[in-house]
Amino acid sequence: EVTYKNANYNSYTGDIAIPEVVEINNEKYNVTSIGTNAFYNCKSLTSIIFGESINYIGKTAFYNCDRLKTVDLVESINYIDDCAFQSCDSLLSIIIPSNVTSINYGVFYGCLHLGSVTLSDNITKIGNYAFDGCTGLTSVICWASMPPEMNLTWKPFSLSTYTQATLFVPSECIEKYKQSNWNNFANIQVIEKDIDNITLDKTVAEMTEGETLTLTATVTPEDATDKTVTWTSSDETVATVKDGVVTALKAGKATITAKAGEVSATCEITVNAKVIPATNITLDKTTAELTEGETLTLTATVTPEDATDKTVTWTSSDETVATVKDGVVTALKAGKVTITAKAGEVSATCEITVVPATGIDSITTEEKIASGNVYTINGVKVLQAGEPLDKLSKGLYIINGKKVVVK
């Protein structure tokens, strides 16, 4: 182990980095401490960077380094001896590593421009004159759950510090500080602990129109000062959100964002259209009689009115007796047949009886347009209803099963 110690007290200038390892006579050694008076009175020293192997800073190690502005105390340091940084007039702020448990005698005595001090949660004692003469102090942050011991008689802080500086402590400990000798501080406040992260219990979700979904946000650390979460939706026509409850409005995509402090988390929502099934279907006729060659149009009614799919499928139980297409039944030959209309999982039927075409109702030569499908006497269809009769050759034809037209 090596102690970093200067024999020429004022020879170091500018920015100094203490190495973790030094080599002496081809042997490598860890640098573990800064010795007594190591940088004593180095008035041109402006910053110091400690290697991660340093655990001890000796007495008056940086005494009267009055241009030293920046000191980054690494976590490996566990002891800072008396007056180590006394009269470092340019030092602006200091953060005490968590392994240090006490601020010893006069460590920062007379650091006139020291404005901010942060004490770790392991600090148990503030020594005599530790921060006396630090007349520029405006902020003292102490993370210790129990107020560190200090003897006010021996001025751990300057008297002016108690009136001009704010003491910040953990929220759960503020009453302890107010009831200890730390109550000399006129202004004691809760430490504003920032939020590190926010997560949601879902990052993607699929919903149906009209559904709701509750998203849960977790903010860390648990003891963050302000854990308020703000919720927003990228498209409120698709989905809205309030206090984490997402309501799906219409088919589409929306991003739900939860924000706390400066951090945020999102959940991608896909909203699908609501499927409203058909619950019933009825036909305007449930029975009917047709003559060979006749047609009949059945009308289907599907409920509810706003069913998603109201498509009706038509089938015949015997297509040699009667066929059906889009509700139009065509009678082909005598017999019985069931016409079924189906929508989704529901259906309705009409029982059709087809009777033979018999007898002649009338004979005419006056018609110009076929009033029904036209068949030969042998039952061969030769014209559709509505077609002109002048397409026919002379002879006898059956219209609607009973009317014989002589052409």
mmCIF file of C-alpha atoms in Angstrom:
data_model
loop_
_atom_site.group_PDB
_atom_site.id
_atom_site.type_symbol
_atom_site.label_atom_id
_atom_site.label_comp_id
_atom_site.label_asym_id
_atom_site.label_seq_id
_atom_site.Cartn_x
_atom_site.Cartn_y
_atom_site.Cartn_z
ATOM 1 C CA GLU A 1 0.000 0.000 0.000
ATOM 2 C CA VAL A 2 1.146 3.522 -0.738
ATOM 3 C CA THR A 3 0.407 6.850 0.919
ATOM 4 C CA TYR A 4 0.318 9.811 -1.425
ATOM 5 C CA LYS A 5 2.370 12.440 0.396
ATOM 6 C CA ASN A 6 4.090 15.581 -0.867
ATOM 7 C CA ALA A 7 7.440 16.627 0.492
ATOM 8 C CA ASN A 8 7.296 20.026 -1.242
ATOM 9 C CA TYR A 9 4.105 21.450 0.156
ATOM 10 C CA ASN A 10 3.187 23.898 -2.601
ATOM 11 C CA SER A 11 4.433 22.221 -5.766
ATOM 12 C CA TYR A 12 1.101 20.796 -7.020
ATOM 13 C CA THR A 13 -0.925 23.013 -9.372
ATOM 14 C CA GLY A 14 -4.058 22.825 -11.536
ATOM 15 C CA ASP A 15 -6.050 19.599 -11.778
ATOM 16 C CA ILE A 16 -4.640 16.563 -10.019
ATOM 17 C CA ALA A 17 -5.739 12.932 -10.471
ATOM 18 C CA ILE A 18 -4.642 10.480 -7.791
ATOM 19 C CA PRO A 19 -3.930 7.125 -9.476
ATOM 20 C CA GLU A 20 -5.268 3.866 -8.132
ATOM 21 C CA VAL A 21 -1.984 2.097 -8.769
ATOM 22 C CA VAL A 22 1.630 3.325 -8.815
ATOM 23 C CA GLU A 23 4.714 1.462 -9.935
ATOM 24 C CA ILE A 24 7.895 1.604 -7.860
ATOM 25 C CA ASN A 25 10.968 -0.395 -8.833
ATOM 26 C CA ASN A 26 8.852 -2.450 -11.226
ATOM 27 C CA GLU A 27 6.436 -3.279 -8.421
ATOM 28 C CA LYS A 28 2.804 -2.118 -8.546
ATOM 29 C CA TYR A 29 1.070 -0.822 -5.451
ATOM 30 C CA ASN A 30 -2.489 0.305 -4.710
ATOM 31 C CA VAL A 31 -2.747 3.901 -3.550
ATOM 32 C CA THR A 32 -4.987 3.707 -0.479
ATOM 33 C CA SER A 33 -4.513 6.966 1.410
ATOM 34 C CA ILE A 34 -3.685 10.645 1.173
ATOM 35 C CA GLY A 35 -1.177 11.348 3.919
ATOM 36 C CA THR A 36 -0.972 14.167 6.441
ATOM 37 C CA ASN A 37 -0.140 17.503 4.806
ATOM 38 C CA ALA A 38 0.045 15.789 1.374
ATOM 39 C CA PHE A 39 -1.218 18.876 -0.447
ATOM 40 C CA TYR A 40 -0.759 21.379 2.369
ATOM 41 C CA ASN A 41 -0.872 24.995 1.162
ATOM 42 C CA CYS A 42 -1.005 24.093 -2.567
ATOM 43 C CA LYS A 43 -2.525 27.411 -3.488
ATOM 44 C CA SER A 44 -2.618 26.721 -7.236
ATOM 45 C CA LEU A 45 -4.405 23.391 -6.947
ATOM 46 C CA THR A 46 -7.906 23.742 -8.532
ATOM 47 C CA SER A 47 -9.403 20.237 -8.559
ATOM 48 C CA ILE A 48 -8.671 16.782 -7.243
ATOM 49 C CA ILE A 49 -9.819 13.410 -8.569
ATOM 50 C CA PHE A 50 -9.387 10.436 -6.264
ATOM 51 C CA GLY A 51 -8.706 6.898 -7.434
ATOM 52 C CA GLU A 52 -11.259 4.295 -6.402
ATOM 53 C CA SER A 53 -8.709 2.635 -4.102
ATOM 54 C CA ILE A 54 -8.446 5.625 -1.729
ATOM 55 C CA ASN A 55 -9.987 5.003 1.696
ATOM 56 C CA TYR A 56 -8.270 7.562 3.953
ATOM 57 C CA ILE A 57 -7.583 11.295 3.761
ATOM 58 C CA GLY A 58 -5.088 12.441 6.361
ATOM 59 C CA LYS A 59 -4.952 15.455 8.667
ATOM 60 C CA THR A 60 -4.595 18.837 6.942
ATOM 61 C CA ALA A 61 -4.111 16.942 3.655
ATOM 62 C CA PHE A 62 -5.546 19.865 1.674
ATOM 63 C CA TYR A 63 -5.118 22.613 4.247
ATOM 64 C CA ASN A 64 -5.273 26.133 2.795
ATOM 65 C CA CYS A 65 -5.670 25.023 -0.845
ATOM 66 C CA ASP A 66 -7.581 28.209 -1.342
ATOM 67 C CA ARG A 67 -8.134 27.790 -5.109
ATOM 68 C CA LEU A 68 -9.450 24.250 -4.834
ATOM 69 C CA LYS A 69 -12.979 24.371 -6.255
ATOM 70 C CA THR A 70 -13.838 20.774 -7.079
ATOM 71 C CA VAL A 71 -13.455 17.714 -4.880
ATOM 72 C CA ASP A 72 -15.209 14.461 -5.811
ATOM 73 C CA LEU A 73 -14.994 12.167 -2.810
ATOM 74 C CA VAL A 74 -15.213 8.565 -4.051
ATOM 75 C CA GLU A 75 -17.289 5.936 -2.236
ATOM 76 C CA SER A 76 -14.228 3.965 -1.167
ATOM 77 C CA ILE A 77 -13.240 6.739 1.277
ATOM 78 C CA ASN A 78 -14.238 5.796 4.833
ATOM 79 C CA TYR A 79 -12.319 8.286 6.979
ATOM 80 C CA ILE A 80 -11.480 11.978 6.632
ATOM 81 C CA ASP A 81 -9.131 13.146 9.354
ATOM 82 C CA ASP A 82 -9.022 16.447 11.230
ATOM 83 C CA CYS A 83 -8.823 19.707 9.269
ATOM 84 C CA ALA A 84 -8.376 17.813 5.985
ATOM 85 C CA PHE A 85 -9.952 20.601 3.916
ATOM 86 C CA GLN A 86 -9.576 23.517 6.308
ATOM 87 C CA SER A 87 -9.492 26.960 4.676
ATOM 88 C CA CYS A 88 -10.242 25.716 1.160
ATOM 89 C CA ASP A 89 -11.878 29.053 0.456
ATOM 90 C CA SER A 90 -12.933 28.304 -3.149
ATOM 91 C CA LEU A 91 -14.612 24.966 -2.444
ATOM 92 C CA LEU A 92 -18.272 25.314 -3.481
ATOM 93 C CA SER A 93 -19.947 22.041 -2.547
ATOM 94 C CA ILE A 94 -19.153 18.707 -1.007
ATOM 95 C CA ILE A 95 -20.873 15.296 -0.935
ATOM 96 C CA ILE A 96 -19.750 12.997 1.867
ATOM 97 C CA PRO A 97 -19.408 9.313 0.804
ATOM 98 C CA SER A 98 -21.710 6.775 2.435
ATOM 99 C CA ASN A 99 -18.792 4.912 4.104
ATOM 100 C CA VAL A 100 -17.860 7.975 6.161
ATOM 101 C CA THR A 101 -19.616 7.924 9.541
ATOM 102 C CA SER A 102 -18.335 11.124 11.141
ATOM 103 C CA ILE A 103 -17.163 14.575 10.124
ATOM 104 C CA ASN A 104 -14.108 15.089 12.283
ATOM 105 C CA TYR A 105 -12.648 18.121 13.972
ATOM 106 C CA GLY A 106 -12.424 21.166 11.708
ATOM 107 C CA VAL A 107 -12.545 19.122 8.466
ATOM 108 C CA PHE A 108 -14.116 21.992 6.512
ATOM 109 C CA TYR A 109 -13.330 24.807 8.926
ATOM 110 C CA GLY A 110 -13.158 28.209 7.253
ATOM 111 C CA CYS A 111 -14.304 27.110 3.764
ATOM 112 C CA LEU A 112 -15.818 30.538 3.201
ATOM 113 C CA HIS A 113 -17.564 29.835 -0.108
ATOM 114 C CA LEU A 114 -18.814 26.355 0.649
ATOM 115 C CA GLY A 115 -22.519 26.670 -0.254
ATOM 116 C CA SER A 116 -23.859 23.119 -0.159
ATOM 117 C CA VAL A 117 -23.102 20.077 1.999
ATOM 118 C CA THR A 118 -24.628 16.616 1.549
ATOM 119 C CA LEU A 119 -24.242 14.161 4.429
ATOM 120 C CA SER A 120 -24.849 10.447 3.805
ATOM 121 C CA ASP A 121 -27.355 8.283 5.656
ATOM 122 C CA ASN A 122 -24.497 6.713 7.654
ATOM 123 C CA ILE A 123 -23.319 9.908 9.332
ATOM 124 C CA THR A 124 -23.618 9.616 13.122
ATOM 125 C CA LYS A 125 -21.512 12.544 14.357
ATOM 126 C CA ILE A 126 -20.580 16.080 13.371
ATOM 127 C CA GLY A 127 -17.299 16.973 15.098
ATOM 128 C CA ASN A 128 -16.292 20.219 16.759
ATOM 129 C CA TYR A 129 -15.776 23.116 14.356
ATOM 130 C CA ALA A 130 -16.443 20.742 11.424
ATOM 131 C CA PHE A 131 -18.193 23.453 9.397
ATOM 132 C CA ASP A 132 -17.430 26.487 11.520
ATOM 133 C CA GLY A 133 -16.443 29.494 9.463
ATOM 134 C CA CYS A 134 -18.386 28.209 6.423
ATOM 135 C CA THR A 135 -20.289 31.462 6.246
ATOM 136 C CA GLY A 136 -21.530 30.840 2.702
ATOM 137 C CA LEU A 137 -23.524 27.711 3.563
ATOM 138 C CA THR A 138 -27.113 27.905 2.307
ATOM 139 C CA SER A 139 -27.993 24.198 2.038
ATOM 140 C CA VAL A 140 -27.299 21.273 4.354
ATOM 141 C CA ILE A 141 -28.741 17.954 3.199
ATOM 142 C CA CYS A 142 -28.636 15.153 5.760
ATOM 143 C CA TRP A 143 -29.895 11.681 4.785
ATOM 144 C CA ALA A 144 -29.361 10.150 8.231
ATOM 145 C CA SER A 145 -32.530 8.656 9.707
ATOM 146 C CA MET A 146 -31.387 9.682 13.195
ATOM 147 C CA PRO A 147 -30.040 13.205 13.807
ATOM 148 C CA PRO A 148 -26.222 12.933 14.001
ATOM 149 C CA GLU A 149 -24.637 13.782 17.337
ATOM 150 C CA MET A 150 -23.075 17.238 17.646
ATOM 151 C CA ASN A 151 -22.007 19.532 20.495
ATOM 152 C CA LEU A 152 -23.344 23.025 19.901
ATOM 153 C CA THR A 153 -20.865 24.463 22.402
ATOM 154 C CA TRP A 154 -18.009 23.650 20.040
ATOM 155 C CA LYS A 155 -19.650 25.163 16.988
ATOM 156 C CA PRO A 156 -20.093 22.339 14.476
ATOM 157 C CA PHE A 157 -21.633 25.061 12.277
ATOM 158 C CA SER A 158 -21.230 28.836 12.310
ATOM 159 C CA LEU A 159 -24.010 30.657 14.089
ATOM 160 C CA SER A 160 -24.976 32.357 10.811
ATOM 161 C CA THR A 161 -25.550 28.970 9.206
ATOM 162 C CA TYR A 162 -28.501 28.244 11.468
ATOM 163 C CA THR A 163 -30.382 31.275 10.168
ATOM 164 C CA GLN A 164 -29.288 31.502 6.540
ATOM 165 C CA ALA A 165 -29.073 27.823 5.547
ATOM 166 C CA THR A 166 -31.930 25.385 4.973
ATOM 167 C CA LEU A 167 -31.612 21.945 6.538
ATOM 168 C CA PHE A 168 -33.107 19.202 4.343
ATOM 169 C CA VAL A 169 -33.907 15.842 5.955
ATOM 170 C CA PRO A 170 -35.902 12.686 5.031
ATOM 171 C CA SER A 171 -39.656 13.177 5.336
ATOM 172 C CA GLU A 172 -40.074 10.383 7.882
ATOM 173 C CA CYS A 173 -37.416 11.927 10.177
ATOM 174 C CA ILE A 174 -38.272 15.615 10.151
ATOM 175 C CA GLU A 175 -39.894 15.555 13.602
ATOM 176 C CA LYS A 176 -36.815 13.863 15.090
ATOM 177 C CA TYR A 177 -34.609 16.669 13.800
ATOM 178 C CA LYS A 178 -36.995 19.318 15.075
ATOM 179 C CA GLN A 179 -36.830 17.774 18.544
ATOM 180 C CA SER A 180 -33.013 17.481 18.601
ATOM 181 C CA ASN A 181 -30.302 20.124 18.810
ATOM 182 C CA TRP A 182 -30.545 20.352 15.037
ATOM 183 C CA ASN A 183 -33.575 22.517 15.729
ATOM 184 C CA ASN A 184 -31.135 25.439 15.837
ATOM 185 C CA PHE A 185 -31.738 25.510 12.097
ATOM 186 C CA ALA A 186 -34.563 27.994 11.581
ATOM 187 C CA ASN A 187 -35.658 26.346 8.349
ATOM 188 C CA ILE A 188 -35.959 22.541 8.276
ATOM 189 C CA GLN A 189 -37.560 21.026 5.188
ATOM 190 C CA VAL A 190 -38.146 17.619 3.630
ATOM 191 C CA ILE A 191 -35.653 16.454 1.037
ATOM 192 C CA GLU A 192 -37.124 16.578 -2.436
ATOM 193 C CA LYS A 193 -36.406 13.056 -3.610
ATOM 194 C CA ASP A 194 -36.624 12.771 -7.385
ATOM 195 C CA ILE A 195 -38.320 9.973 -9.284
ATOM 196 C CA ASP A 196 -35.937 7.525 -10.964
ATOM 197 C CA ASN A 197 -38.354 5.431 -12.992
ATOM 198 C CA ILE A 198 -41.973 4.587 -13.762
ATOM 199 C CA THR A 199 -43.330 1.296 -15.128
ATOM 200 C CA LEU A 200 -46.762 0.048 -16.165
ATOM 201 C CA ASP A 201 -48.126 -3.430 -15.469
ATOM 202 C CA LYS A 202 -48.969 -3.707 -19.188
ATOM 203 C CA THR A 203 -47.069 -2.365 -22.185
ATOM 204 C CA VAL A 204 -49.544 -3.643 -24.812
ATOM 205 C CA ALA A 205 -53.230 -4.448 -24.534
ATOM 206 C CA GLU A 206 -56.140 -5.357 -26.798
ATOM 207 C CA MET A 207 -59.645 -4.123 -26.046
ATOM 208 C CA THR A 208 -63.133 -4.098 -27.541
ATOM 209 C CA GLU A 209 -65.257 -0.995 -28.005
ATOM 210 C CA GLY A 210 -66.971 -0.132 -24.723
ATOM 211 C CA GLU A 211 -64.555 -2.053 -22.507
ATOM 212 C CA THR A 212 -62.444 -0.561 -19.711
ATOM 213 C CA LEU A 213 -58.968 -1.528 -18.548
ATOM 214 C CA THR A 214 -57.116 -0.358 -15.425
ATOM 215 C CA LEU A 215 -53.384 0.229 -15.826
ATOM 216 C CA THR A 216 -51.213 0.280 -12.707
ATOM 217 C CA ALA A 217 -48.180 2.577 -12.592
ATOM 218 C CA THR A 218 -45.255 1.893 -10.252
ATOM 219 C CA VAL A 219 -43.026 4.852 -9.395
ATOM 220 C CA THR A 220 -39.540 4.427 -7.906
ATOM 221 C CA PRO A 221 -38.019 5.106 -5.510
ATOM 222 C CA GLU A 222 -40.827 4.290 -3.112
ATOM 223 C CA ASP A 223 -40.057 7.357 -1.015
ATOM 224 C CA ALA A 224 -39.958 9.847 -3.889
ATOM 225 C CA THR A 225 -41.269 13.207 -2.746
ATOM 226 C CA ASP A 226 -43.909 13.652 -5.420
ATOM 227 C CA LYS A 227 -45.240 10.451 -7.002
ATOM 228 C CA THR A 228 -48.097 12.097 -8.875
ATOM 229 C CA VAL A 229 -48.808 10.325 -12.182
ATOM 230 C CA THR A 230 -50.277 12.189 -15.161
ATOM 231 C CA TRP A 231 -52.152 10.099 -17.758
ATOM 232 C CA THR A 232 -52.662 10.984 -21.438
ATOM 233 C CA SER A 233 -53.962 9.292 -24.603
ATOM 234 C CA SER A 234 -52.499 9.887 -28.050
ATOM 235 C CA ASP A 235 -55.999 9.645 -29.596
ATOM 236 C CA GLU A 236 -58.974 10.312 -27.369
ATOM 237 C CA THR A 237 -61.399 9.385 -30.147
ATOM 238 C CA VAL A 238 -60.082 5.806 -29.882
ATOM 239 C CA ALA A 239 -59.469 5.537 -26.124
ATOM 240 C CA THR A 240 -59.527 7.866 -23.138
ATOM 241 C CA VAL A 241 -57.731 7.487 -19.809
ATOM 242 C CA LYS A 242 -58.391 8.859 -16.338
ATOM 243 C CA ASP A 243 -56.413 7.858 -13.256
ATOM 244 C CA GLY A 244 -55.155 4.806 -15.149
ATOM 245 C CA VAL A 245 -58.607 3.611 -16.267
ATOM 246 C CA VAL A 246 -58.650 3.241 -20.057
ATOM 247 C CA THR A 247 -62.012 3.343 -21.872
ATOM 248 C CA ALA A 248 -62.156 1.975 -25.420
ATOM 249 C CA LEU A 249 -64.352 4.122 -27.660
ATOM 250 C CA LYS A 250 -63.871 2.990 -31.248
ATOM 251 C CA ALA A 251 -61.720 0.686 -33.344
ATOM 252 C CA GLY A 252 -58.151 1.909 -33.798
ATOM 253 C CA LYS A 253 -54.853 2.334 -31.970
ATOM 254 C CA ALA A 254 -53.853 4.702 -29.159
ATOM 255 C CA THR A 255 -50.797 5.121 -26.945
ATOM 256 C CA ILE A 256 -51.494 5.614 -23.243
ATOM 257 C CA THR A 257 -48.701 7.509 -21.465
ATOM 258 C CA ALA A 258 -48.122 7.681 -17.711
ATOM 259 C CA LYS A 259 -45.715 10.428 -16.644
ATOM 260 C CA ALA A 260 -44.227 11.145 -13.216
ATOM 261 C CA GLY A 261 -41.701 13.915 -12.868
ATOM 262 C CA GLU A 262 -39.401 13.696 -15.876
ATOM 263 C CA VAL A 263 -39.901 9.987 -16.602
ATOM 264 C CA SER A 264 -42.704 8.224 -18.458
ATOM 265 C CA ALA A 265 -43.980 4.805 -19.543
ATOM 266 C CA THR A 266 -46.405 3.794 -22.290
ATOM 267 C CA CYS A 267 -48.941 1.124 -23.143
ATOM 268 C CA GLU A 268 -49.967 0.497 -26.759
ATOM 269 C CA ILE A 269 -53.727 -0.057 -26.939
ATOM 270 C CA THR A 270 -55.495 -1.742 -29.866
ATOM 271 C CA VAL A 271 -59.272 -1.297 -29.857
ATOM 272 C CA ASN A 272 -61.329 -3.774 -31.877
ATOM 273 C CA ALA A 273 -64.862 -3.134 -33.127
ATOM 274 C CA LYS A 274 -67.561 -4.552 -30.882
ATOM 275 C CA VAL A 275 -69.287 -7.605 -32.398
ATOM 276 C CA ILE A 276 -73.073 -7.455 -31.870
ATOM 277 C CA PRO A 277 -74.507 -10.866 -32.779
ATOM 278 C CA ALA A 278 -77.867 -11.429 -34.419
ATOM 279 C CA THR A 279 -80.229 -12.698 -31.715
ATOM 280 C CA ASN A 280 -83.311 -13.396 -33.821
ATOM 281 C CA ILE A 281 -84.545 -13.707 -37.390
ATOM 282 C CA THR A 282 -88.140 -13.877 -38.630
ATOM 283 C CA LEU A 283 -89.764 -14.417 -42.039
ATOM 284 C CA ASP A 284 -92.870 -12.628 -43.265
ATOM 285 C CA LYS A 285 -94.322 -16.086 -44.080
ATOM 286 C CA THR A 286 -93.909 -19.362 -42.256
ATOM 287 C CA THR A 287 -96.007 -21.411 -44.720
ATOM 288 C CA ALA A 288 -96.880 -20.912 -48.378
ATOM 289 C CA GLU A 289 -98.356 -22.804 -51.344
ATOM 290 C CA LEU A 290 -96.962 -22.383 -54.826
ATOM 291 C CA THR A 291 -97.821 -23.840 -58.181
ATOM 292 C CA GLU A 292 -95.097 -25.300 -60.309
ATOM 293 C CA GLY A 293 -93.356 -22.431 -62.040
ATOM 294 C CA GLU A 294 -94.437 -19.761 -59.547
ATOM 295 C CA THR A 295 -92.066 -17.551 -57.536
ATOM 296 C CA LEU A 296 -92.425 -16.103 -54.058
ATOM 297 C CA THR A 297 -90.269 -13.476 -52.333
ATOM 298 C CA LEU A 298 -89.722 -14.048 -48.651
ATOM 299 C CA THR A 299 -88.595 -11.134 -46.463
ATOM 300 C CA ALA A 300 -86.279 -11.794 -43.516
ATOM 301 C CA THR A 301 -85.970 -9.431 -40.528
ATOM 302 C CA VAL A 302 -82.814 -9.679 -38.392
ATOM 303 C CA THR A 303 -82.624 -8.266 -34.869
ATOM 304 C CA PRO A 304 -81.172 -6.336 -33.177
ATOM 305 C CA GLU A 305 -81.140 -3.541 -35.703
ATOM 306 C CA ASP A 306 -77.454 -2.754 -34.983
ATOM 307 C CA ALA A 307 -76.217 -6.341 -35.313
ATOM 308 C CA THR A 308 -72.668 -6.315 -36.674
ATOM 309 C CA ASP A 309 -73.371 -8.821 -39.443
ATOM 310 C CA LYS A 310 -76.962 -9.064 -40.726
ATOM 311 C CA THR A 311 -76.097 -11.217 -43.722
ATOM 312 C CA VAL A 312 -78.835 -13.790 -44.412
ATOM 313 C CA THR A 313 -78.018 -17.159 -45.952
ATOM 314 C CA TRP A 314 -80.881 -18.946 -47.761
ATOM 315 C CA THR A 315 -81.140 -22.692 -48.284
ATOM 316 C CA SER A 316 -83.716 -25.147 -49.585
ATOM 317 C CA SER A 317 -84.182 -28.598 -48.112
ATOM 318 C CA ASP A 318 -84.908 -29.986 -51.601
ATOM 319 C CA GLU A 319 -83.750 -28.011 -54.592
ATOM 320 C CA THR A 320 -85.561 -30.349 -56.974
ATOM 321 C CA VAL A 321 -88.863 -29.089 -55.505
ATOM 322 C CA ALA A 322 -87.975 -25.412 -55.011
ATOM 323 C CA THR A 323 -84.877 -23.257 -55.106
ATOM 324 C CA VAL A 324 -84.191 -20.035 -53.249
ATOM 325 C CA LYS A 325 -81.848 -17.126 -53.937
ATOM 326 C CA ASP A 326 -81.789 -13.899 -51.913
ATOM 327 C CA GLY A 327 -85.219 -14.786 -50.541
ATOM 328 C CA VAL A 328 -86.835 -15.475 -53.949
ATOM 329 C CA VAL A 329 -88.345 -18.988 -53.974
ATOM 330 C CA THR A 330 -88.943 -20.676 -57.328
ATOM 331 C CA ALA A 331 -91.306 -23.661 -57.391
ATOM 332 C CA LEU A 332 -90.070 -26.398 -59.714
ATOM 333 C CA LYS A 333 -92.184 -29.482 -59.121
ATOM 334 C CA ALA A 334 -94.864 -30.758 -56.833
ATOM 335 C CA GLY A 335 -93.748 -31.604 -53.321
ATOM 336 C CA LYS A 336 -92.839 -30.128 -49.976
ATOM 337 C CA VAL A 337 -89.743 -28.198 -49.111
ATOM 338 C CA THR A 338 -88.396 -26.155 -46.200
ATOM 339 C CA ILE A 339 -86.819 -22.800 -46.962
ATOM 340 C CA THR A 340 -84.358 -21.714 -44.248
ATOM 341 C CA ALA A 341 -83.020 -18.227 -43.649
ATOM 342 C CA LYS A 342 -79.976 -18.077 -41.333
ATOM 343 C CA ALA A 343 -78.156 -15.074 -39.825
ATOM 344 C CA GLY A 344 -75.227 -15.870 -37.541
ATOM 345 C CA GLU A 345 -76.398 -18.574 -35.142
ATOM 346 C CA VAL A 346 -80.173 -17.996 -35.527
ATOM 347 C CA SER A 347 -82.540 -19.172 -38.268
ATOM 348 C CA ALA A 348 -86.173 -19.141 -39.409
ATOM 349 C CA THR A 349 -88.084 -21.389 -41.809
ATOM 350 C CA CYS A 350 -90.966 -21.328 -44.225
ATOM 351 C CA GLU A 351 -92.708 -24.558 -45.187
ATOM 352 C CA ILE A 352 -93.469 -24.507 -48.925
ATOM 353 C CA THR A 353 -95.970 -26.786 -50.635
ATOM 354 C CA VAL A 354 -95.632 -26.943 -54.418
ATOM 355 C CA VAL A 355 -98.732 -28.170 -56.304
ATOM 356 C CA PRO A 356 -98.864 -29.319 -59.928
ATOM 357 C CA ALA A 357 -99.917 -26.894 -62.642
ATOM 358 C CA THR A 358 -103.439 -28.108 -63.711
ATOM 359 C CA GLY A 359 -106.296 -26.651 -65.741
ATOM 360 C CA ILE A 360 -106.413 -23.634 -67.979
ATOM 361 C CA ASP A 361 -107.685 -20.389 -66.531
ATOM 362 C CA SER A 362 -107.937 -18.391 -69.712
ATOM 363 C CA ILE A 363 -106.763 -18.128 -73.216
ATOM 364 C CA THR A 364 -105.617 -14.807 -74.565
ATOM 365 C CA THR A 365 -103.656 -13.370 -77.378
ATOM 366 C CA GLU A 366 -103.673 -9.798 -76.019
ATOM 367 C CA GLU A 367 -100.693 -9.917 -73.622
ATOM 368 C CA LYS A 368 -97.494 -8.257 -74.803
ATOM 369 C CA ILE A 369 -95.333 -8.900 -71.709
ATOM 370 C CA ALA A 370 -95.124 -12.164 -69.761
ATOM 371 C CA SER A 371 -96.775 -11.711 -66.369
ATOM 372 C CA GLY A 372 -94.852 -14.691 -64.985
ATOM 373 C CA ASN A 373 -92.300 -17.268 -65.996
ATOM 374 C CA VAL A 374 -93.377 -18.964 -69.244
ATOM 375 C CA TYR A 375 -93.126 -22.717 -69.745
ATOM 376 C CA THR A 376 -93.944 -25.051 -72.580
ATOM 377 C CA ILE A 377 -96.658 -27.606 -72.091
ATOM 378 C CA ASN A 378 -93.859 -30.035 -71.291
ATOM 379 C CA GLY A 379 -92.627 -27.821 -68.436
ATOM 380 C CA VAL A 380 -89.593 -26.315 -70.155
ATOM 381 C CA LYS A 381 -88.972 -22.712 -69.115
ATOM 382 C CA VAL A 382 -88.686 -20.482 -72.169
ATOM 383 C CA LEU A 383 -89.168 -16.917 -70.838
ATOM 384 C CA GLN A 384 -88.573 -14.994 -67.621
ATOM 385 C CA ALA A 385 -91.386 -12.944 -66.174
ATOM 386 C CA GLY A 386 -91.349 -9.481 -67.702
ATOM 387 C CA GLU A 387 -89.908 -10.516 -71.055
ATOM 388 C CA PRO A 388 -91.888 -9.661 -74.259
ATOM 389 C CA LEU A 389 -94.093 -12.472 -75.551
ATOM 390 C CA ASP A 390 -93.225 -11.723 -79.139
ATOM 391 C CA LYS A 391 -90.054 -13.727 -78.616
ATOM 392 C CA LEU A 392 -92.197 -16.890 -78.594
ATOM 393 C CA SER A 393 -93.134 -18.995 -81.581
ATOM 394 C CA LYS A 394 -96.770 -19.853 -82.180
ATOM 395 C CA GLY A 395 -98.146 -22.444 -79.808
ATOM 396 C CA LEU A 396 -99.477 -23.042 -76.298
ATOM 397 C CA TYR A 397 -97.567 -21.886 -73.212
ATOM 398 C CA ILE A 398 -98.160 -21.979 -69.479
ATOM 399 C CA ILE A 399 -97.848 -18.738 -67.463
ATOM 400 C CA ASN A 400 -97.898 -19.035 -63.629
ATOM 401 C CA GLY A 401 -99.059 -22.593 -63.903
ATOM 402 C CA LYS A 402 -102.630 -21.820 -65.122
ATOM 403 C CA LYS A 403 -102.787 -19.357 -67.926
ATOM 404 C CA VAL A 404 -102.427 -20.742 -71.414
ATOM 405 C CA VAL A 405 -101.387 -18.186 -73.963
ATOM 406 C CA VAL A 406 -102.093 -18.862 -77.575
ATOM 407 C CA LYS A 407 -99.736 -17.170 -79.897
#
